[in-house]
CSV table of C-alpha atoms and ligand atoms in Angstrom, one decimal:
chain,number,residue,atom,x,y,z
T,1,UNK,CA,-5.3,8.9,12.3
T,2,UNK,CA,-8.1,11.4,13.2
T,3,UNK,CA,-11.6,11.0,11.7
T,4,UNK,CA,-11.2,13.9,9.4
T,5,UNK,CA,-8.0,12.0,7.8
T,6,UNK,CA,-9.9,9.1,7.6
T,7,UNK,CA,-12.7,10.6,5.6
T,8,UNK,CA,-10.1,12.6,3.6
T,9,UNK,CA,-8.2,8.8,2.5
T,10,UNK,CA,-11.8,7.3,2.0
T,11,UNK,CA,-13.3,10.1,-0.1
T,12,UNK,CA,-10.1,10.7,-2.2
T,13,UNK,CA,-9.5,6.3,-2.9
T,14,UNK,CA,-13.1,6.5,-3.9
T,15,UNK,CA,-12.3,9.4,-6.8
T,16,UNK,CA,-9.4,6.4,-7.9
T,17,UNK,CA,-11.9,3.7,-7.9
T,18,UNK,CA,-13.3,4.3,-11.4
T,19,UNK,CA,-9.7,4.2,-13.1
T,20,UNK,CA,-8.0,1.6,-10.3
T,21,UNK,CA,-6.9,-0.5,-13.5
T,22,UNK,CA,-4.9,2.3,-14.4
T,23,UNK,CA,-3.6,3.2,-11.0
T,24,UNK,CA,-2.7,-0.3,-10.5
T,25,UNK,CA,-0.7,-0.1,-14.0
T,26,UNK,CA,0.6,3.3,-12.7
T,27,UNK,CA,1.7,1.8,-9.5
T,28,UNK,CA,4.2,-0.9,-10.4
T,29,UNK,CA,5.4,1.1,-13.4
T,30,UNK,CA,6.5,3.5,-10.8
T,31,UNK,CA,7.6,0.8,-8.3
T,32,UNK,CA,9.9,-1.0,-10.7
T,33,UNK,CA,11.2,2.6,-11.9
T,34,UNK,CA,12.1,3.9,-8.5
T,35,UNK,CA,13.5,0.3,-7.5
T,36,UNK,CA,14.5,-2.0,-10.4
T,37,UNK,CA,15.9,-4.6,-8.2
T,38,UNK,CA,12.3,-5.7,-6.8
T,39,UNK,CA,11.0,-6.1,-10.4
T,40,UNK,CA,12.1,-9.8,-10.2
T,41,UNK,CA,10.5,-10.4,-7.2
T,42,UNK,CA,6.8,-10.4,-8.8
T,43,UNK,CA,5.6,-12.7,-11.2
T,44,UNK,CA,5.7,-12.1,-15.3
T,45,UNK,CA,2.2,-11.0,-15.7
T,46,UNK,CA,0.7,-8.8,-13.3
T,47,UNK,CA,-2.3,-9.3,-14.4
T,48,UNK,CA,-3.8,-10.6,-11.3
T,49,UNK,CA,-1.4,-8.9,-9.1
T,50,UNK,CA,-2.8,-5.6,-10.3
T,51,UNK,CA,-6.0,-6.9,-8.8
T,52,UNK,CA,-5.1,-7.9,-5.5
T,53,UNK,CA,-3.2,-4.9,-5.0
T,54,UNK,CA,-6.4,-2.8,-5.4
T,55,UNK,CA,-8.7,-5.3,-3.8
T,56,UNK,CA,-6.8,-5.3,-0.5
T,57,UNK,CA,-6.1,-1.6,-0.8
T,58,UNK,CA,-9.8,-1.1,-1.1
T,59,UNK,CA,-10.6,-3.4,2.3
T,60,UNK,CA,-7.9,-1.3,4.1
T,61,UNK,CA,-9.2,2.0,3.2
T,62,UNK,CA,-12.9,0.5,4.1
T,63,UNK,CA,-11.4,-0.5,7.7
T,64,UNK,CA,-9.3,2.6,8.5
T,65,UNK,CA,-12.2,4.0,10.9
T,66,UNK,CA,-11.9,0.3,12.5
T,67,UNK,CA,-8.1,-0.3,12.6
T,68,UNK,CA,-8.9,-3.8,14.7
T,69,UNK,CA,-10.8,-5.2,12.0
T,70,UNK,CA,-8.1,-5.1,9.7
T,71,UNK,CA,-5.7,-5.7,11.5
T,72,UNK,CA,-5.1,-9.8,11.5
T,73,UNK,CA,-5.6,-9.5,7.9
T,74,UNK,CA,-2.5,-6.7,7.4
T,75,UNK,CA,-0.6,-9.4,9.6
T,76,UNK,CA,-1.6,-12.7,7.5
T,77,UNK,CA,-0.7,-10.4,4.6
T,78,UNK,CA,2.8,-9.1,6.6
T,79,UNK,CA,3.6,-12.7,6.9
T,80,UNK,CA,3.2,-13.8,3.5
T,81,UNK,CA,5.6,-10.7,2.5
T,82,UNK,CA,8.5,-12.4,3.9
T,83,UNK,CA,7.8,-15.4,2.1
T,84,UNK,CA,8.1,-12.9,-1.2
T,85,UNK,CA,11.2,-12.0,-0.1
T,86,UNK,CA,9.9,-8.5,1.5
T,87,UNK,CA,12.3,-6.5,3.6
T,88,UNK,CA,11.5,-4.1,5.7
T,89,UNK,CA,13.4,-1.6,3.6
T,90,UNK,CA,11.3,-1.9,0.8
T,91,UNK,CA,8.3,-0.8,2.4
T,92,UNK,CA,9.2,2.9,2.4
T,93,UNK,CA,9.7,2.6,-1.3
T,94,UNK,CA,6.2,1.2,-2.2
T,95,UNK,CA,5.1,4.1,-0.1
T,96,UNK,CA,6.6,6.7,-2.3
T,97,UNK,CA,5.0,4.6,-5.3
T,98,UNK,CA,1.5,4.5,-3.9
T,99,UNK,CA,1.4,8.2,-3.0
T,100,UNK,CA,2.9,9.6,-6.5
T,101,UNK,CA,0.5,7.1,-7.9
T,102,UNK,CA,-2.4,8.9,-5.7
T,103,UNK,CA,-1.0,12.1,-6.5
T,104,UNK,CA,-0.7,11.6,-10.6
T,105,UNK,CA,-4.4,10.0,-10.1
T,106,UNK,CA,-6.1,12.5,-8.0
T,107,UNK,CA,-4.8,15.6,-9.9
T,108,UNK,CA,-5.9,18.8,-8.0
T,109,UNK,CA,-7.8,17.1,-5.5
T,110,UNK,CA,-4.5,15.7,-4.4
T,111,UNK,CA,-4.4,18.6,-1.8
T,112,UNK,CA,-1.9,19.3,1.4
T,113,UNK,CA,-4.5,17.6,3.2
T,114,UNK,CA,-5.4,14.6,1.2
T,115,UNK,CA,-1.2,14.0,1.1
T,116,UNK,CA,-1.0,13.9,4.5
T,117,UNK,CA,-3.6,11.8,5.5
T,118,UNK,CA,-2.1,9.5,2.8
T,119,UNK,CA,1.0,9.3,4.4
T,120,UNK,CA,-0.4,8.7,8.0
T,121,UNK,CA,-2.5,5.9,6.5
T,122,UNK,CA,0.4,4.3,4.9
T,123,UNK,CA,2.8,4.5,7.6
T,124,UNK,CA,0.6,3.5,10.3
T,125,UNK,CA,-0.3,0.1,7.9
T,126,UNK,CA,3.3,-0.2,6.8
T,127,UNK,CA,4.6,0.3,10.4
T,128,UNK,CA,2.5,-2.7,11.6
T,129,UNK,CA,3.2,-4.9,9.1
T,130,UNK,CA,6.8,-4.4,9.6
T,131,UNK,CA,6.8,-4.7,13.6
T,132,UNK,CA,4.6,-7.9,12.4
T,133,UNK,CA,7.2,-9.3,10.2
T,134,UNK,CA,10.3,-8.7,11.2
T,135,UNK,CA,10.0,-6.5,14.6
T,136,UNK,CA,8.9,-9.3,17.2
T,137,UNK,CA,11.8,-9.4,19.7
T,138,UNK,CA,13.3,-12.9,19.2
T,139,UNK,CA,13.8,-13.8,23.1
T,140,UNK,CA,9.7,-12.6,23.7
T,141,UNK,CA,7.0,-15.0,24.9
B,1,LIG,C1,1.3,-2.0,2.7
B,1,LIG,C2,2.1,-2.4,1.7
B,1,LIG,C3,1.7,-3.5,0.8
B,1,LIG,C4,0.5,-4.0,0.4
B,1,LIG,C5,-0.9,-3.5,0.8
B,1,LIG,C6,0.7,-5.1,-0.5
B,1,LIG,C7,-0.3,-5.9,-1.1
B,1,LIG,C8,0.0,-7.1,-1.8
B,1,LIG,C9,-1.0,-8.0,-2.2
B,1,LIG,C10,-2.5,-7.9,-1.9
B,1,LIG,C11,-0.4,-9.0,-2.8
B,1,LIG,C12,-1.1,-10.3,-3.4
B,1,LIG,C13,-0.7,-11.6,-2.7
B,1,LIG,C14,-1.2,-11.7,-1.3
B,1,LIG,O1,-2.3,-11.2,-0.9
B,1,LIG,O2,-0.4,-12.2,-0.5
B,1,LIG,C15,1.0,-8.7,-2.9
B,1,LIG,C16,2.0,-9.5,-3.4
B,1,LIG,C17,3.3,-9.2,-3.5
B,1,LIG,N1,3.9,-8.1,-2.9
B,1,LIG,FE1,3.0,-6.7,-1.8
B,1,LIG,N2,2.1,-5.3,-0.6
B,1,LIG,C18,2.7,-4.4,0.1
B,1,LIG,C19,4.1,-4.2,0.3
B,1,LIG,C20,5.0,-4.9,-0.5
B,1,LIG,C21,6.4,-4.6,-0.4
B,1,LIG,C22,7.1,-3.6,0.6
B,1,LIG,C23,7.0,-5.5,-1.2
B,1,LIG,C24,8.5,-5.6,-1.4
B,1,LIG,C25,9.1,-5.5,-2.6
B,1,LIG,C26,6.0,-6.3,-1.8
B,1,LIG,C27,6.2,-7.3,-2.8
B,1,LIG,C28,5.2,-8.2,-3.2
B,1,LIG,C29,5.5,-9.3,-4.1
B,1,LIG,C30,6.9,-9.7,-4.6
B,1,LIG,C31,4.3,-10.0,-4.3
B,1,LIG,C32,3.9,-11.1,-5.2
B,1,LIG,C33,4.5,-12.4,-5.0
B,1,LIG,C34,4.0,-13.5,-5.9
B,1,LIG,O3,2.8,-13.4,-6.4
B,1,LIG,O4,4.8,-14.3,-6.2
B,1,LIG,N3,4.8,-5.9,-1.4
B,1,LIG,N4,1.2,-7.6,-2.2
């Protein structure tokens, strides 16, 4: 990502930040409409899940200028995806979720740009976690 996308994922998370409650409601509304099947996967009340989802967004966004920091926490939190029952195919589909939830959220400032940046951001985070999960060659080290 180059510095100006950076900036452009901070500033626009940071216009989210005052309703993230909704986003977060937004989110897994969208999720479980685009992909039914996962619904069962999470637990009955998302509650808390709505939580952690915008907590760890939030530490991600904060990091993306210092991709190494974040990084052993993306793989602790990889990990604990396959323990979920996380495939590598659902990944992609969370992304379309998180960006129409950015995109509903953001309104007009939701911009060429800002989309773009979005969807570097997300597939550079989504791309590691899945080469952390499930990409490790099996005859390696
Ligand atoms: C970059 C993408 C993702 C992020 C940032 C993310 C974030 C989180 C966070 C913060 C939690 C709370 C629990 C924890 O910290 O371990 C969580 C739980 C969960 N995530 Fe994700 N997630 C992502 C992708 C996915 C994908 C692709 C799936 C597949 C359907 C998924 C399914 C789940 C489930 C089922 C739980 C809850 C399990 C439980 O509480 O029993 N997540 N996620």
């Amino acid at each position: 990502m180059t510095p100006d996308q950076v900036k452009l994922v901070q500033d626009s998370f940071a216009k989210v930040a005052p309703i993230s409650a909704t986003a977060a409601v937004l989110f897994y509304d969208r999720l479980f409409e685009i992909a039914p099947s996962v619904k069962a996967m999470f637990p009955a009340d998302m509650t808390e899940q709505r939580k952690k989802l915008m907590a760890v967004l939030a530490v991600v966004v904060n990091g993306l200028g210092d991709l190494p920091s974040i990084l052993p926490a993306a793989s602790a939190l990889a990990a604990r995806h396959v323990s979920y029952g996380a495939k590598a195919e659902h990944y992609p589909v969370v992304g379309a979720a998180l960006l129409w939830t950015l995109e509903t959220g953001l309104g007009e400032a939701w911009t060429p740009e800002v989309a773009n940046a979005w969807t570097t951001a997300y597939g550079t985070l989504s791309g590691f976690m899945i080469s952390e999960a499930y990409g490790r060659p099996q005859a390696a080290e």
